[in-house]
Coordinates of C-alpha atoms in Angstrom, one line a residue:
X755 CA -18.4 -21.8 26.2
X756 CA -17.7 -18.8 28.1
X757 CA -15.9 -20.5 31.0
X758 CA -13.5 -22.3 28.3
X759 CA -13.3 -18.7 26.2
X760 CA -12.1 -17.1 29.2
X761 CA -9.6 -19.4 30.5
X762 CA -8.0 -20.0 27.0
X763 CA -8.3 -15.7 26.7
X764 CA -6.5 -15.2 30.2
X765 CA -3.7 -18.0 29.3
X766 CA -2.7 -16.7 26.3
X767 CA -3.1 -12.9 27.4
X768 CA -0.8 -13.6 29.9
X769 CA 2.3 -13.8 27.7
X770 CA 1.3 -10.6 25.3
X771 CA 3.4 -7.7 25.5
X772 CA 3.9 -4.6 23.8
X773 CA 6.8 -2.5 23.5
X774 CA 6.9 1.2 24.9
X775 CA 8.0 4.6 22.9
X776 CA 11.3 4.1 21.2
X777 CA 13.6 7.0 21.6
X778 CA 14.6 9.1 18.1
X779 CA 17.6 8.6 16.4
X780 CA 19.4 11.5 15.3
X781 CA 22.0 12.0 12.6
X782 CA 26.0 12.1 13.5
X783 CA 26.5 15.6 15.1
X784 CA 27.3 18.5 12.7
X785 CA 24.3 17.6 10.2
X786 CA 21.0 19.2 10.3
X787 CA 18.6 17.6 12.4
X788 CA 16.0 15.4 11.5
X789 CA 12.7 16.4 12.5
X790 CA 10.3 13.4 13.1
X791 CA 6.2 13.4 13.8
X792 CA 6.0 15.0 16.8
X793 CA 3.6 13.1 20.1
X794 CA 1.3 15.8 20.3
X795 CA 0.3 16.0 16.1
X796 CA -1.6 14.6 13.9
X797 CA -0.2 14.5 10.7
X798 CA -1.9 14.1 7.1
X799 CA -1.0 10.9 4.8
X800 CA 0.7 11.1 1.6
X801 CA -1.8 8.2 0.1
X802 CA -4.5 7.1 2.4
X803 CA -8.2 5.4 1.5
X804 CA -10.6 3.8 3.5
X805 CA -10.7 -0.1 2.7
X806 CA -13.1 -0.7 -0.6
X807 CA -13.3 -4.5 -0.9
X808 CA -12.4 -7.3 1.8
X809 CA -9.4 -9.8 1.5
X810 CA -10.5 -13.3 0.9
X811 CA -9.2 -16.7 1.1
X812 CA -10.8 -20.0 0.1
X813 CA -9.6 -23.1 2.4
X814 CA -10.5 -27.0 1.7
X815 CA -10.6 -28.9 4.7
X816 CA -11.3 -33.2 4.7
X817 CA -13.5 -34.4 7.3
X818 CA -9.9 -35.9 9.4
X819 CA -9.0 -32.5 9.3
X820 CA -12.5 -30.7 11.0
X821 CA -12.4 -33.4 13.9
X822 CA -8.7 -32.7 14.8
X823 CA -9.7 -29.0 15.3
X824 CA -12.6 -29.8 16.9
X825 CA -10.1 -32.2 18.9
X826 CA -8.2 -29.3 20.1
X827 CA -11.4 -26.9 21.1
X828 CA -12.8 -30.0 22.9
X829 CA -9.8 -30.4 25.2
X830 CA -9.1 -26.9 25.5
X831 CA -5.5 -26.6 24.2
X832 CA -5.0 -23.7 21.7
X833 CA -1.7 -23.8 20.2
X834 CA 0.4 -22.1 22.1
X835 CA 2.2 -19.3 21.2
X836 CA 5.1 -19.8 19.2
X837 CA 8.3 -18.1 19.4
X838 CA 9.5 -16.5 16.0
X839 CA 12.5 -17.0 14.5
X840 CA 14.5 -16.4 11.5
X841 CA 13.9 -20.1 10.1
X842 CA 11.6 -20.3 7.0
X843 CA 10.5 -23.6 4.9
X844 CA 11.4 -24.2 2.1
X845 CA 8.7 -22.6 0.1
X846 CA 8.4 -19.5 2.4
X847 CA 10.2 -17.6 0.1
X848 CA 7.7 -18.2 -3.3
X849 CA 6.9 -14.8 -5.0
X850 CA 4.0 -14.3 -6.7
X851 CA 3.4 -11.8 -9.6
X852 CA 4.9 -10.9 -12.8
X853 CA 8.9 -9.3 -12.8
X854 CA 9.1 -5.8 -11.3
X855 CA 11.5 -3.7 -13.1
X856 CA 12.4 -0.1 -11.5
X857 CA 9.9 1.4 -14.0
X858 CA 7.4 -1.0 -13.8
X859 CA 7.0 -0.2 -9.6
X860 CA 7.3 3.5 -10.5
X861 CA 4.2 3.0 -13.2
X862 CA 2.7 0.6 -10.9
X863 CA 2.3 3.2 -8.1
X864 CA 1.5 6.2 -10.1
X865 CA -1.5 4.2 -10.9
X866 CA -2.1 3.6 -6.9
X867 CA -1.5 6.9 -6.3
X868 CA -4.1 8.3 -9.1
X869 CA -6.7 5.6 -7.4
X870 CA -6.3 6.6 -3.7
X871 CA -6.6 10.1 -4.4
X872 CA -10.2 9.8 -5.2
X873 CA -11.4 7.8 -2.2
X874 CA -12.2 9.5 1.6
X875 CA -9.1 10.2 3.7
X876 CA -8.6 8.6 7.0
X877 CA -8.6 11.2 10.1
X878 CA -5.8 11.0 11.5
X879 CA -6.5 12.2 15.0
X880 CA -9.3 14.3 16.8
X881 CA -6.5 17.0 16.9
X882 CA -6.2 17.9 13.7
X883 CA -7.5 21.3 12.1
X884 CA -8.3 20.7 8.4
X885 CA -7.4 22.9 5.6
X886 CA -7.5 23.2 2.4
X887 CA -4.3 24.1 0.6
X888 CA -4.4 26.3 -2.5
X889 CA -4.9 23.6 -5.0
X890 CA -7.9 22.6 -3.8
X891 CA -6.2 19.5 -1.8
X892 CA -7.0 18.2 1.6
X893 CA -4.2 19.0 4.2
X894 CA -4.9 17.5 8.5
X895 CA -2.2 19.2 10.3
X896 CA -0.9 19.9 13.9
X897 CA -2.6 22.5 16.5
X898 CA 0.6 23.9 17.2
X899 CA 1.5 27.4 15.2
X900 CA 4.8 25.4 14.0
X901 CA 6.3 25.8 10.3
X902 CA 7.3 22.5 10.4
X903 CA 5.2 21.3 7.3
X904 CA 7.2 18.5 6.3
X905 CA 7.3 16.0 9.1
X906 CA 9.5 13.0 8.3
X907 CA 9.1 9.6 9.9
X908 CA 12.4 8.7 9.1
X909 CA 13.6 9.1 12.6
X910 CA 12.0 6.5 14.5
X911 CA 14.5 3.4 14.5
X912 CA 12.7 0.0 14.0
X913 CA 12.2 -2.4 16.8
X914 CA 10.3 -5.4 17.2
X915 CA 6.6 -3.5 17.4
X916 CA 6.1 -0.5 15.5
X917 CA 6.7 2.9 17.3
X918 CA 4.3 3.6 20.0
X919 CA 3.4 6.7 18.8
X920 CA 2.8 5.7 15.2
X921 CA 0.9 2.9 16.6
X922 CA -1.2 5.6 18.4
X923 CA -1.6 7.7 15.4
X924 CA -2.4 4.5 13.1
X925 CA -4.7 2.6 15.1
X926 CA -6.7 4.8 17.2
X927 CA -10.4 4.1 15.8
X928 CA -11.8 0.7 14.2
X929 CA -12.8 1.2 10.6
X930 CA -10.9 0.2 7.9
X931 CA -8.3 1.8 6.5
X932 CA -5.2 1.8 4.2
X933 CA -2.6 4.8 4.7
X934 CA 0.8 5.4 3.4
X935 CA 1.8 8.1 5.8
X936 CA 5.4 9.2 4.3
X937 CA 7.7 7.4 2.3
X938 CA 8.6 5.5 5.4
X939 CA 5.8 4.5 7.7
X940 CA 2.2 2.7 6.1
X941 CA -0.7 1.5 8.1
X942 CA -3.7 -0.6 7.4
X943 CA -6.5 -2.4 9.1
X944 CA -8.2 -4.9 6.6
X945 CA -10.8 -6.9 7.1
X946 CA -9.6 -10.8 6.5
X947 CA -12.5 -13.3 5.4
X948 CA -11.7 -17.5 5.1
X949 CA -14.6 -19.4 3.4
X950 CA -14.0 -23.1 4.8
X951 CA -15.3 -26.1 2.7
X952 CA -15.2 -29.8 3.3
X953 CA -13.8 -32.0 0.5
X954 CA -15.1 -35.5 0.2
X955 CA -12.2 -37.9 0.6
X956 CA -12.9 -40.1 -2.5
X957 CA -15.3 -37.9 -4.8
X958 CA -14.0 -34.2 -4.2
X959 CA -16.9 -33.0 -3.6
X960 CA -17.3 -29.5 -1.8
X961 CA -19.8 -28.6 1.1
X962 CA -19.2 -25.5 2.3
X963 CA -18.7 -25.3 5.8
X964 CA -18.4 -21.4 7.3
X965 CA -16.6 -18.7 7.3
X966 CA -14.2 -16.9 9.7
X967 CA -13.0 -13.1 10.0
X968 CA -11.0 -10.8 12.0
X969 CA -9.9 -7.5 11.6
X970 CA -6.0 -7.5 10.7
X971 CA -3.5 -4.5 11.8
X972 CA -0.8 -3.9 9.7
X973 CA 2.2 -1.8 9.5
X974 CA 5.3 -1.2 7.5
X975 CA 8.3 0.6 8.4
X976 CA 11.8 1.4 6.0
X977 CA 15.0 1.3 7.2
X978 CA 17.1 4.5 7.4
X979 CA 20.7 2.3 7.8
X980 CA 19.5 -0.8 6.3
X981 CA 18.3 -1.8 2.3
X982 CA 15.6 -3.7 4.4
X983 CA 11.9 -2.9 4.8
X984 CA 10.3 -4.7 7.9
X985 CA 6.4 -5.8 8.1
X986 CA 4.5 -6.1 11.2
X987 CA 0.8 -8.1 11.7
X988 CA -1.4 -9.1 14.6
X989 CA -5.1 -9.8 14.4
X990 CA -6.8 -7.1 16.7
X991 CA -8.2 -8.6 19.8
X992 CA -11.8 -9.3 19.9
X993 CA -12.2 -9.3 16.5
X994 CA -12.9 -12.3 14.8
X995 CA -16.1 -14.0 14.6
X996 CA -17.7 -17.2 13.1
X997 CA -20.4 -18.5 10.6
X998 CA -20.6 -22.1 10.7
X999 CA -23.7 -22.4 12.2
X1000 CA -24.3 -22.1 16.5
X1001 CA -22.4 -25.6 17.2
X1002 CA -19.2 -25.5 15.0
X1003 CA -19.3 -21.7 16.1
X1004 CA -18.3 -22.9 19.6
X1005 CA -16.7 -26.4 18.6
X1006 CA -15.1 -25.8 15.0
X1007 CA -14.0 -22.9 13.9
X1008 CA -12.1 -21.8 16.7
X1009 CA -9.7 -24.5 16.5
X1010 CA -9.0 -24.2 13.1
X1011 CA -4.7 -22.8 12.3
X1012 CA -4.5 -19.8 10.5
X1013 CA -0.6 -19.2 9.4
X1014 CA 1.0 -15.4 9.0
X1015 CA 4.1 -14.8 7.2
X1016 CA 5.7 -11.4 5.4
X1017 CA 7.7 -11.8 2.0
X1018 CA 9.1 -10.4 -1.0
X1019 CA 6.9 -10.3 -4.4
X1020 CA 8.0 -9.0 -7.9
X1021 CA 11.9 -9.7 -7.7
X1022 CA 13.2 -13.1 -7.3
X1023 CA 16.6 -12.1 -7.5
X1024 CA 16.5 -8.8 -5.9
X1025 CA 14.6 -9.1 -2.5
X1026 CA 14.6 -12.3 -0.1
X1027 CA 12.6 -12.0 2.9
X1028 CA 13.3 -13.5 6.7
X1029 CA 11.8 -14.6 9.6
X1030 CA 9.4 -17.7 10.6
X1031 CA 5.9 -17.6 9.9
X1032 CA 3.5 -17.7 12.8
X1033 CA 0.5 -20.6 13.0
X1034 CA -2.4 -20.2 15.7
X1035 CA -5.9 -21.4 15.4
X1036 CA -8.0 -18.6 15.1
X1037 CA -8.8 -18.6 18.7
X1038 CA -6.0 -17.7 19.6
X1039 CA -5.1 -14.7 17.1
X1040 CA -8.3 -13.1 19.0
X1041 CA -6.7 -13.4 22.3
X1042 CA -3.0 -12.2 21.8
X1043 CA -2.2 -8.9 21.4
X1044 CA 1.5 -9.6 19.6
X1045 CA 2.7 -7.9 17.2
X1046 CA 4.9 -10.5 14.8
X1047 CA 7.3 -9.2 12.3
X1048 CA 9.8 -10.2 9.1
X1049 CA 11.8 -8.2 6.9
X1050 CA 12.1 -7.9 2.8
X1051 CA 15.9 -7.3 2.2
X1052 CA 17.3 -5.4 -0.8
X1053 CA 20.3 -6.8 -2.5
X1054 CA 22.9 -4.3 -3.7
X1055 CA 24.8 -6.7 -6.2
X1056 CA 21.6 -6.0 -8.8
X1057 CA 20.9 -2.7 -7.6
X1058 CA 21.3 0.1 -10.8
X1059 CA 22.7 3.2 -11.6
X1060 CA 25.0 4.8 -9.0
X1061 CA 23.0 4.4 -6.0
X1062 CA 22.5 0.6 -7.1
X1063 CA 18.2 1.2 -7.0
X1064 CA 16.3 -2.1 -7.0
X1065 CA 12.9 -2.5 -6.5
X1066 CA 10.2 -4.8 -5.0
X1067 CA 7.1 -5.2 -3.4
X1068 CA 6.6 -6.7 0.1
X1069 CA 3.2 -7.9 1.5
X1070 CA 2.1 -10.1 4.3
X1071 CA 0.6 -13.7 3.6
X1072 CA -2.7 -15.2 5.6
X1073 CA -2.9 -18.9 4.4
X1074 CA -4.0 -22.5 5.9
X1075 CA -1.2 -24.6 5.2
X1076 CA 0.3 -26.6 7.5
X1077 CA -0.3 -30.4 6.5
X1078 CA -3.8 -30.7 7.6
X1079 CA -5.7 -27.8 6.2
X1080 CA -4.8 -25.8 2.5
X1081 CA -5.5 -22.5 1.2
X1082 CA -6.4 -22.3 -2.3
X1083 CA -4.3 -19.3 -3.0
X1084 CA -2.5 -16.8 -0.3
X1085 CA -4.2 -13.8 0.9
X1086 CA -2.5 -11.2 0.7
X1087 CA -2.1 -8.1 2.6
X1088 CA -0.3 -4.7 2.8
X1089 CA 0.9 -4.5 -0.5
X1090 CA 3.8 -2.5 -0.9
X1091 CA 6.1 -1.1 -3.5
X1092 CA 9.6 -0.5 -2.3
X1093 CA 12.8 1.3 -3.9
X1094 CA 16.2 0.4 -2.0
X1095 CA 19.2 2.5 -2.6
X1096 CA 23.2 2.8 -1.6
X1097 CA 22.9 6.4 -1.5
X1098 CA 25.9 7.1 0.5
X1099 CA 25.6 11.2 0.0
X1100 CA 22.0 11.2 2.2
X1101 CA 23.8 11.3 5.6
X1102 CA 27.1 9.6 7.0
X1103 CA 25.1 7.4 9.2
X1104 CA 22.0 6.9 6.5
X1105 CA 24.3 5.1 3.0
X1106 CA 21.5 2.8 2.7
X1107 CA 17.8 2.6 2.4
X1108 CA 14.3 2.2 1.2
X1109 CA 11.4 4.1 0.7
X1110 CA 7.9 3.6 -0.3
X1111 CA 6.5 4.6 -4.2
X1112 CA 3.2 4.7 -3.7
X1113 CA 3.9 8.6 -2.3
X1114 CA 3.9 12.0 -4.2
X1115 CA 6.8 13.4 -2.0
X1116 CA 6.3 17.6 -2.1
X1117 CA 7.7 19.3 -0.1
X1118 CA 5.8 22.7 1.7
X1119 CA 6.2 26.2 2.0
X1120 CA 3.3 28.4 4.0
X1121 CA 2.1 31.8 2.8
X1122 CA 0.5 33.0 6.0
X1123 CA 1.7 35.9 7.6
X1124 CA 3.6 34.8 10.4
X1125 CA 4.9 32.1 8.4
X1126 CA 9.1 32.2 8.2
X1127 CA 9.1 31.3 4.7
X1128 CA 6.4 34.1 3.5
X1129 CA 8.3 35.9 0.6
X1130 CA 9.8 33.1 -1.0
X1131 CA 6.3 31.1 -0.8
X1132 CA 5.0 34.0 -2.6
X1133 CA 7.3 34.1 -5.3
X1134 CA 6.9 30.0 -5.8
X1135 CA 3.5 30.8 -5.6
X1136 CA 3.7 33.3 -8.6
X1137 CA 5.8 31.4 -10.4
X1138 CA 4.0 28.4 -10.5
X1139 CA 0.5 29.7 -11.0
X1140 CA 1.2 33.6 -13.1
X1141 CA 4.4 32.6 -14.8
X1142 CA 3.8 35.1 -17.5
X1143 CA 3.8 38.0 -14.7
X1144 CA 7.4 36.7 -13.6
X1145 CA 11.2 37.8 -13.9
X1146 CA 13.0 37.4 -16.4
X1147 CA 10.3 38.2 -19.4
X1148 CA 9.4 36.5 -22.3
X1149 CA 7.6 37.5 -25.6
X1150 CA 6.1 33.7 -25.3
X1151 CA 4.2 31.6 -22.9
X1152 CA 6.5 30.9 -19.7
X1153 CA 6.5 27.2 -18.0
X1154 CA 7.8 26.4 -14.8
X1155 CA 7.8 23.2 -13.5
X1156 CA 7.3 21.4 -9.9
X1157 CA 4.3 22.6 -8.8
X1158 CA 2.2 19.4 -7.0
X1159 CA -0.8 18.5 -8.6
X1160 CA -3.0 16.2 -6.6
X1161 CA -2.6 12.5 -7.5
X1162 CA -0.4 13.1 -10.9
X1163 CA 2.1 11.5 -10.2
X1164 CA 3.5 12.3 -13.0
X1165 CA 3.5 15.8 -13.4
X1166 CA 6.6 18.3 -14.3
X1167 CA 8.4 18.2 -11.0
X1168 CA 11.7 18.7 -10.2
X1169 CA 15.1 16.5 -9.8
X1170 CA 17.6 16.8 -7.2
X1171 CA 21.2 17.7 -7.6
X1172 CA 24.2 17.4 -5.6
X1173 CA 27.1 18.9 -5.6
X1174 CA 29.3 15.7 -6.1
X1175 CA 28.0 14.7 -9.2
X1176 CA 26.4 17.8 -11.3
X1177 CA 28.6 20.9 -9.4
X1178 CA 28.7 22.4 -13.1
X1179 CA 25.3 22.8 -14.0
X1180 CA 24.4 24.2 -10.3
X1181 CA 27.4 27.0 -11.6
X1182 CA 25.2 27.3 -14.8
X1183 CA 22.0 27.6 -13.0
X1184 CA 23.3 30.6 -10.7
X1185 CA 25.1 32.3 -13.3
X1186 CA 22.1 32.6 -15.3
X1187 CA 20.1 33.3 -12.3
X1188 CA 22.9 36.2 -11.0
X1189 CA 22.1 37.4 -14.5
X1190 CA 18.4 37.9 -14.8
X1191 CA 18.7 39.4 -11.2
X1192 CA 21.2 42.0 -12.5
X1193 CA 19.7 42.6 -16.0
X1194 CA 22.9 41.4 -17.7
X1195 CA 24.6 39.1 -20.1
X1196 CA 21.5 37.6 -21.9
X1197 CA 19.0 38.6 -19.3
X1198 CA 19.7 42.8 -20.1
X1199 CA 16.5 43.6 -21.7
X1200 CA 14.1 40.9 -19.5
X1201 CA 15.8 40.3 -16.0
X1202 CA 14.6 42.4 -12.5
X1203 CA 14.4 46.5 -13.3
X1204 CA 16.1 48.5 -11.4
X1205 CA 13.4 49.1 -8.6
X1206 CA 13.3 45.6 -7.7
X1207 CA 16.7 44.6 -7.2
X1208 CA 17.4 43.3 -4.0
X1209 CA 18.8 45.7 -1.4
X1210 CA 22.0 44.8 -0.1
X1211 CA 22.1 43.0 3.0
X1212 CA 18.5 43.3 3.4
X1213 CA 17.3 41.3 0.2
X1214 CA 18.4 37.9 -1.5
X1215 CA 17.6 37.4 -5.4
X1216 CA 15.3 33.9 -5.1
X1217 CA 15.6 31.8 -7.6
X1218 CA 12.7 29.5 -8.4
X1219 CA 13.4 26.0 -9.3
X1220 CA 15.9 25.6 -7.2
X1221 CA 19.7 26.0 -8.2
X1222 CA 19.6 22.6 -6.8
X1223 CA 17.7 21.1 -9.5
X1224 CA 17.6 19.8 -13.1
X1225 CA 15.3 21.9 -14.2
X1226 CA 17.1 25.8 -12.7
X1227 CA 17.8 28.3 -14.7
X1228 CA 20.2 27.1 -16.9
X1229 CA 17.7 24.1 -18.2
X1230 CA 16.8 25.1 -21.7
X1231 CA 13.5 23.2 -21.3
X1232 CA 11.6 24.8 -18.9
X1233 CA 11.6 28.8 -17.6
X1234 CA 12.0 30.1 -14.4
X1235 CA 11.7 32.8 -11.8
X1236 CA 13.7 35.9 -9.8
X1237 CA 12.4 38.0 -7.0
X1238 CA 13.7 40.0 -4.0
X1239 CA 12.9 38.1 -1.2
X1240 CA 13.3 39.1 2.7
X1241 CA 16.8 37.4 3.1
X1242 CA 16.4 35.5 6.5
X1243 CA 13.3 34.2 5.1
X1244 CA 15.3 33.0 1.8
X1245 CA 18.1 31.5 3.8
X1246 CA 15.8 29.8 6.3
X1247 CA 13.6 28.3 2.8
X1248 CA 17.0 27.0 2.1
X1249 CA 17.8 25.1 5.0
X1250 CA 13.9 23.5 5.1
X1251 CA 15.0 22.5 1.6
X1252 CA 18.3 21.0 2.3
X1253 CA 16.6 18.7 5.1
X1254 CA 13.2 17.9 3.3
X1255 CA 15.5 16.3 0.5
X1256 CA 18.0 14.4 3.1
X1257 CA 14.8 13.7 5.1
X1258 CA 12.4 12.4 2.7
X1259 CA 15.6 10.5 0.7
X1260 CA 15.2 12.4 -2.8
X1261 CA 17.9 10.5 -4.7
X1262 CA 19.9 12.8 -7.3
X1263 CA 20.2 12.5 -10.9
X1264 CA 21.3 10.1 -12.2
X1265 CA 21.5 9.4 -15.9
X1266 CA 23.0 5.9 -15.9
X1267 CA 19.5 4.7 -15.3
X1268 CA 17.7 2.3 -17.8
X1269 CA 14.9 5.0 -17.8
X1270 CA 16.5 8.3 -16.6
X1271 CA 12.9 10.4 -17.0
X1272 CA 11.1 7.9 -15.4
X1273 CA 13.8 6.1 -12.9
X1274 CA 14.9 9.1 -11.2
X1275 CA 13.6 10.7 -8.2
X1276 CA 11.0 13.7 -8.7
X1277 CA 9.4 16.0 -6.1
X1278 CA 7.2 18.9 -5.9
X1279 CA 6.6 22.4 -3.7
X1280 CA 3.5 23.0 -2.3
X1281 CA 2.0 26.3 -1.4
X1282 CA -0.3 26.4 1.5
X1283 CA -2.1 29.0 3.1
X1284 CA -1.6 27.6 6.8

């Protein structure tokens, strides 16, 4: 057994490769630069849990069927390793589950947001301090005294393996894991279980026969150019093993296929995915270290709204299906829900995209000392938590939305506006804001005393929400906040703004929507003390 293991493990080792570091892409010059995960961090997940249950699927072999793979163990020829293409069969394409409308996925990850939240973390990376941020939540971030709390992976451009230093950062241990790591990049490694049974040619009867595993990597990556989502799988080497019993350990189960393919669920109409799927027994998924990949595309022609949104899910399918072995059902892996867009205001090169759901995006502001963004976190951090001791006044209870609250996905947050589409109400929400800072028009009795006033040239007047949002100062259904800030510090907040909503792809309002409250975009600002 060992001399055959070996020489099947060398042959098919031989032809493995893996890609090297991909280089960043950068946005056309004159926009703000895109700041990726830098090599040297280690950077906290949006939605990460450790693995709670294993993926299982049931396979019913006839006898025919166990001798041919015995067959093949016996004269030592694996399948060999196929090369992928973008040819599919004809029933590649089948979509399980029910319909996904835009506010069914956007329900539909609230609820997977809520559940992760209350299960263990994954470390990402032995270099990571660990703090906790002023809500109580879990923040792993960098070594490196850098301000640059809202790392996006939207710069890495996808090849045909994922980016070596996401790899790094995803699969650097062995337990197992599921991670969402921004709305761009997810991770997982799942434990894959097939219970084999032979099925009695004339009676049907069922004898169960073993069971093979193997530790699957996955990872999913969105498109910054593209409405296309691509998923990547490989079985990680010298990981699966065999229960049938010491003989068809060595003479069986190896040589049974095991088939791999990535599709669409949720929207027949919407998403179509592409690329072959991949069949090798399960010998050979132990020995080759490829990664294999397809994509989930987004059609624009039943995309809604203005930015044509459509959403899906996208997984990747481990069946036994190939005319002499079936699965019962698919397993399914990396589960996925996806929002495609057409949002041509992001960046010039950027008109199209996706993102993941399953993420609370917030965006961060520190209040440490040396922090460059200091005085206005301060003020956020007022606002959102002492609204009562804020500017203007009020003789009732104040409310001010967007601050995050840890796996609500659905608490007040705040909506993005641009200035193609809602230029008047960004007037409206600094004319009242210039107003409370002054102690005029209808702001003269409850607006920033005298004392207070920013000093020319020195001082701006924050504003908190954001003059950039649905809910500023002009929105009649929430309050909001002025303060003198330090006004490098204000403008600097400004810019870290303006790229964590390009960055991250916060969509702006848009009311066309079927479900404007619950279709649209929302974010959040988080206060930390890092």
């Amino acid at each position: 057994m060992n001399k055959r293991t070996t020489l099947i493990c060398a042959a098919i080792g031989a032809s493995a490769a893996l890609a090297g570091i991909f280089p960043q892409q950068s946005p056309t010059a004159g926009q703000d630069t895109v700041i990726p995960v830098a090599q040297a961090r280690a950077l906290k997940p949006q939605y990460a849990t450790t693995a709670n249950s294993e993926i299982t699927v049931t396979v019913d072999l006839t006898q025919e069927q166990i001798e041919k793979a015995r067959g093949r163990v016996r004269a030592n020829r694996p399948l060999e390793e196929p090369e992928q293409t973008g040819k599919r069969p004809a029933d590649a394409n089948r979509q399980s589950g029910n319909p996904l409308t835009l506010s069914d996925a956007y329900r539909q990850a609230a609820e997977s947001v809520k559940e992760a939240h209350a299960k263990p973390y994954k470390d990402f990376g032995k270099g990571a301090r660990t703090a906790t941020a002023s809500d109580g939540s879990r923040m792993s971030m960098g070594l490196a005294a850098s301000y640059d709390l809202n790392e996006s992976t939207v710069g890495y451009p996808v090849g045909n393996t994922p980016p070596a230093v996401l790899e790094s950062l995803c699969f650097n241990g062995t337990a197992e894991f599921e991670a969402i790591i921004d709305r761009f990049a997810a991770c997982g490694r799942t434990k894959l279980t097939a219970n084999y049974y032979k099925v009695e040619s004339t009676t049907g009867t069922r004898e169960y026969m073993g069971t093979n595993t193997g530790l699957v990597q996955l990872y999913t990556q969105q498109y910054n150019n593209e409405r296309s989502t691509r998923m990547f799988a490989k079985m990680q080497k010298d990981s699966v093993t065999y229960d049938w019993g010491w003989w068809d350990n060595i003479w069986t189960a190896p040589g049974v296929d095991l088939t791999v393919i990535g599709n669409c669920f949720g929207n027949t109409a919407g998403c179509s995915a592409t690329g072959s799927p991949i069949t090798l027994t399960w010998e050979n998924w132990n020995s080759v270290d490829t990664w294999y990949n397809w994509n989930a595309n987004s059609s624009e022609a039943y995309g809604l709204g203005r930015d044509k949104l459509g959403a899906h899910g996208t997984h990747v399918e481990f069946y036994t299906d190939t005319g002499e072995y079936s699965s019962e059902s698919r397993a399914s892996l990396s589960r996925r829900l996806v929002r495609c867009d057409s949002a041509a205001y992001i960046y010039a090169d950027w008109q199209k995209g996706c993102v993941f759901l399953e993420t609370i995006p917030r965006m961060m502001y520190s209040r440490a000392a040396d922090s460059p963004h200091k005085g206005v976190a301060d003020h956020i951090y007022r606002a959102q938590n002492q609204p009562d001791l804020t500017y203007p006044t009020s003789t009732t209870s104040k409310s001010i939305p967007g601050k995050y609250v840890a796996g609500d996905y659905y608490a007040a947050g705040l909506h993005r506006l641009h200035e193609n589409f809602h230029l008047t109400t960004m007037n409206a929400n600094t004319s009242h804001k210039d107003q409370a800072c002054t102690s005029t028009g209808e702001y003269s009795t409850t607006g920033l005393p005298l004392p207070l006033r920013p000093e020319a040239g020195v001082e701006d007047c924050d504003e908190y929400p954001f003059r950039s949002t649905l809910e500023g100062a002009s929105n009649t259904d929430w309050d909001f906040s002025v303060y003198p800030v330090d006004l490098s510090q204000n403008r600097s907040a400004g810019n870290t703004l303006m790229n964590y909503v390009r960055n991250h792809r916060i969509l702006a309002w848009d009311d066309t929507l079927p479900d404007p409250a619950n279709d649209n975009d929302r974010y959040y600002v988080q206060i930390v003390d890092f």
